[in-house]
Short mmCIF file of C-alpha atoms in Angstrom, two decimals:
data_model
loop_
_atom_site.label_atom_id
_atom_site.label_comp_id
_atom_site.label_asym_id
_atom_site.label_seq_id
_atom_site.Cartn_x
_atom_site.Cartn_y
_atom_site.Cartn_z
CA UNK A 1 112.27 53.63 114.70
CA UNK A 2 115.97 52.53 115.05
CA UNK A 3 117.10 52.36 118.55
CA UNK A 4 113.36 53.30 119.91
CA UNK A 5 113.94 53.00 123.63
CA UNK A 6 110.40 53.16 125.09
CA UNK A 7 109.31 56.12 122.50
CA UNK A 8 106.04 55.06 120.28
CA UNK A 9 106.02 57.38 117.82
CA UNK A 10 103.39 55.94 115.72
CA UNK A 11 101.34 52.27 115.69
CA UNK A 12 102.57 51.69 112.12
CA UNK A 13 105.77 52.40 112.86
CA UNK A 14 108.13 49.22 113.71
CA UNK A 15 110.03 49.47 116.93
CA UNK A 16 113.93 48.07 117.08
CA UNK A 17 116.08 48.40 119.87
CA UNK A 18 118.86 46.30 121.71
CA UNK A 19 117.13 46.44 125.06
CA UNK A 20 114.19 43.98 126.20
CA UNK A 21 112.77 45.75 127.83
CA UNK A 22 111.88 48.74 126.00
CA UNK A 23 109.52 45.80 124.28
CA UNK A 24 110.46 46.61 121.02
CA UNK A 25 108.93 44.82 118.01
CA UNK A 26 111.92 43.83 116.91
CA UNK A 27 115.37 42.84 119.05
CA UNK A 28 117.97 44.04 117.08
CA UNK A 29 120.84 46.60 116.63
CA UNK A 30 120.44 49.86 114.03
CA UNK A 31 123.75 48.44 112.21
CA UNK A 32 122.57 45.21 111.76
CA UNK A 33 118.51 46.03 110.83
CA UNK A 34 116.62 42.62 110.14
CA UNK A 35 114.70 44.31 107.08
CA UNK A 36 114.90 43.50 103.54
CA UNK A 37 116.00 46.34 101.21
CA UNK A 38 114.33 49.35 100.02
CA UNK A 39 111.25 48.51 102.47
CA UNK A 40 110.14 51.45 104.30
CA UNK A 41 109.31 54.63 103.23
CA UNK A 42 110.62 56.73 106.40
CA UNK A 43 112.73 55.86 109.01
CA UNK A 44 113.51 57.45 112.15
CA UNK A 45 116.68 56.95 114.64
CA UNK A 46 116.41 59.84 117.67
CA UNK A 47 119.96 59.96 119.95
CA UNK A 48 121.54 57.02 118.89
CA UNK A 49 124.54 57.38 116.56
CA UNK A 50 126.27 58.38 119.96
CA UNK A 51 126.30 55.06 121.54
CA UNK A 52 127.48 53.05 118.58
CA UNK A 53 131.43 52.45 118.05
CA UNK A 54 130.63 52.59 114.34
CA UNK A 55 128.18 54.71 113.67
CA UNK A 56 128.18 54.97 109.90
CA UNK A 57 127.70 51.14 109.91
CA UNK A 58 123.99 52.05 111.40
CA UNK A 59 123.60 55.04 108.53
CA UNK A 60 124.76 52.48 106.14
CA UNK A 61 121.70 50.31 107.35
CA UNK A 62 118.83 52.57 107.27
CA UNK A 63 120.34 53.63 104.00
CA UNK A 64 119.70 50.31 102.95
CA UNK A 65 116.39 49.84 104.41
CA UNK A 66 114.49 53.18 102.96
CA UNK A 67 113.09 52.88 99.96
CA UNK A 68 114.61 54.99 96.66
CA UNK A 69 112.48 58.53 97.60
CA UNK A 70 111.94 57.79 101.31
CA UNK A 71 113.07 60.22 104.03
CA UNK A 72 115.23 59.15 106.93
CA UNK A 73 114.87 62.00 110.22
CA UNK A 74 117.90 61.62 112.27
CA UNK A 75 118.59 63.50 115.74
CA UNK A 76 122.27 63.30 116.80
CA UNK A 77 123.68 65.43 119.61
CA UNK A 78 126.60 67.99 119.28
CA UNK A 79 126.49 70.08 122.75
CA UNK A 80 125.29 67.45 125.72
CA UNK A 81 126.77 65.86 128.87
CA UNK A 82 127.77 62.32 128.72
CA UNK A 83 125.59 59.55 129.28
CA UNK A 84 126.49 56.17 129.11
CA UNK A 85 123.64 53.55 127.47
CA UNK A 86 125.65 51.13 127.71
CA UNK A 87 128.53 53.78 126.36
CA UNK A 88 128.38 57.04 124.70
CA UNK A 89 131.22 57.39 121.49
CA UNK A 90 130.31 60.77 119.48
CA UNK A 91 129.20 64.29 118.79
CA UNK A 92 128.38 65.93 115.93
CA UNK A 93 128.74 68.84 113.83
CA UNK A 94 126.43 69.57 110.66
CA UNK A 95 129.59 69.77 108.73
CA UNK A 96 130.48 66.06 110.00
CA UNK A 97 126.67 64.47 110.39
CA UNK A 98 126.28 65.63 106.72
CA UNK A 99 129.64 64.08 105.08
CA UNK A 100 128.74 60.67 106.99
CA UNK A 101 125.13 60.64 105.57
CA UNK A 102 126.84 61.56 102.16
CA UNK A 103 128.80 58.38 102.24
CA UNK A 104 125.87 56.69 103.63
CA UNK A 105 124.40 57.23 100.19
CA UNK A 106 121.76 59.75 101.57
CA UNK A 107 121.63 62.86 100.07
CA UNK A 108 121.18 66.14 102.72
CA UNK A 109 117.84 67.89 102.27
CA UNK A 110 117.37 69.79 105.59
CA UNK A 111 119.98 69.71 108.42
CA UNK A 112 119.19 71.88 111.31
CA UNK A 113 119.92 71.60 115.33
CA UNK A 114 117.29 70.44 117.17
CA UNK A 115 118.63 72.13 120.37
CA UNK A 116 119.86 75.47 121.08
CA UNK A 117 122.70 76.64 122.50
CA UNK A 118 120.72 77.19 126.13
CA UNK A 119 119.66 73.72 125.65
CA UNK A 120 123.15 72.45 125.71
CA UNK A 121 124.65 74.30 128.53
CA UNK A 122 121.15 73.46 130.73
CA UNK A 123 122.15 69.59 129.39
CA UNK A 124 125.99 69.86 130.29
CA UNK A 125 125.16 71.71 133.95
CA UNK A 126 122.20 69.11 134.60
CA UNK A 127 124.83 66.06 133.87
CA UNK A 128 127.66 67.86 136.05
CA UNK A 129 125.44 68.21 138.81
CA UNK A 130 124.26 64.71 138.44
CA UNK A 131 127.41 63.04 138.54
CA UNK A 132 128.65 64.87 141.05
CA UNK A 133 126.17 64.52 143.38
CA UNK A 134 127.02 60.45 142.36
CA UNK A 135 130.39 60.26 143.49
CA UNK A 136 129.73 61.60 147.03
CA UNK A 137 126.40 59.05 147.52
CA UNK A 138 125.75 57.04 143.66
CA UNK A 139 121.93 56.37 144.54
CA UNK A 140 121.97 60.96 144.28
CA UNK A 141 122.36 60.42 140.76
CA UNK A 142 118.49 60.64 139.65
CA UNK A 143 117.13 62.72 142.43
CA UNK A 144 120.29 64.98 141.61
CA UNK A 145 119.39 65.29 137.80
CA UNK A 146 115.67 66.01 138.81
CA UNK A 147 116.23 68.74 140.93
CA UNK A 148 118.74 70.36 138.67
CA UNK A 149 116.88 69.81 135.46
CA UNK A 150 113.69 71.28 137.01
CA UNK A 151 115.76 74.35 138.55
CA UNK A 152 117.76 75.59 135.44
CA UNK A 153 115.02 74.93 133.26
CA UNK A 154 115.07 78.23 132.11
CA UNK A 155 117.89 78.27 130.39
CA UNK A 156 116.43 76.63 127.82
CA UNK A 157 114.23 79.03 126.97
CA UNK A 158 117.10 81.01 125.55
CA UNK A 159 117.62 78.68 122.56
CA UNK A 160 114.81 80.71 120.87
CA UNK A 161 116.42 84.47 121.14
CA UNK A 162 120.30 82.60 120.99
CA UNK A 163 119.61 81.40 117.76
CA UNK A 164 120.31 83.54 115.22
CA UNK A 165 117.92 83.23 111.67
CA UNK A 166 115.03 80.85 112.80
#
């Protein structure tokens, strides 16, 4: 799991990430993965390609690292507010996501949004509010995003009638 965080997906699953204190198993950046080639059979990197300057650098590296046959699952955002860890770079269309994991090597088998279109305007308002409530007091931040994340909650409910064909 490329750029973990504090997520545990699974105990056989190896852990990297640039922060501490996440406690990952391994201390180390997605673009520069200290794994021999062709050694694991899946990875996974979840919202992460955003906060790397060069992104493909990081698809060229679990590329590298999966096995001939293995499956990679990346999540990357297209609709979501801005959130700096330490900086946020990108978005992402399908079109775009799948031409970078095409020169990655990869080849596309599904490619799909995780989110709907509720999902990204409750993500957008939640930020706004959050931010905003920052600049008049900064400690507002948090509480801010809590109370507006629980109140327009709803909105993501729409992602299942909003999206068209699932």
């Amino acid at each position: 799991n490329a750029g973990c965080g504090a997520t545990d997906l699974h105990p056989r699953m190896l852990r990297v990430d640039l922060d501490p204190l996440a406690l990952p198993d391994y201390l180390s950046s997605p673009d520069k993965l200290p794994f021999a080639g062709n050694t694991f059979s899946i990875a996974v990197s979840q919202e992460v390609l955003e906060h790397l300057r060069e992104p493909q650098l990081a698809l060229a590296e679990l590329a590298r690292v999966v096995r001939p046959g293995g499956l990679l699952y990346l999540q990357t955002p297209f609709i979501i507010g801005y959130h700096a860890a330490p900086a946020d770079y990108w978005r992402f269309t399908n079109e775009g996501l799948a031409a970078m994991l095409q020169r990655a090597g990869l080849v596309v088998e599904t490619l799909e949004p995780a989110v709907g279109p509720g999902t990204g305007l409750y993500r957008i308002i939640v930020e706004f509010v959050a931010v905003s409530a920052a600049r008049l007091y900064a400690p507002a931040y948090l509480p801010a995003k809590g109370v507006a994340a629980a109140l327009l909650t709803p909105l993501r409910w729409f992602d299942s009638w909003l999206i068209v064909g699932e």
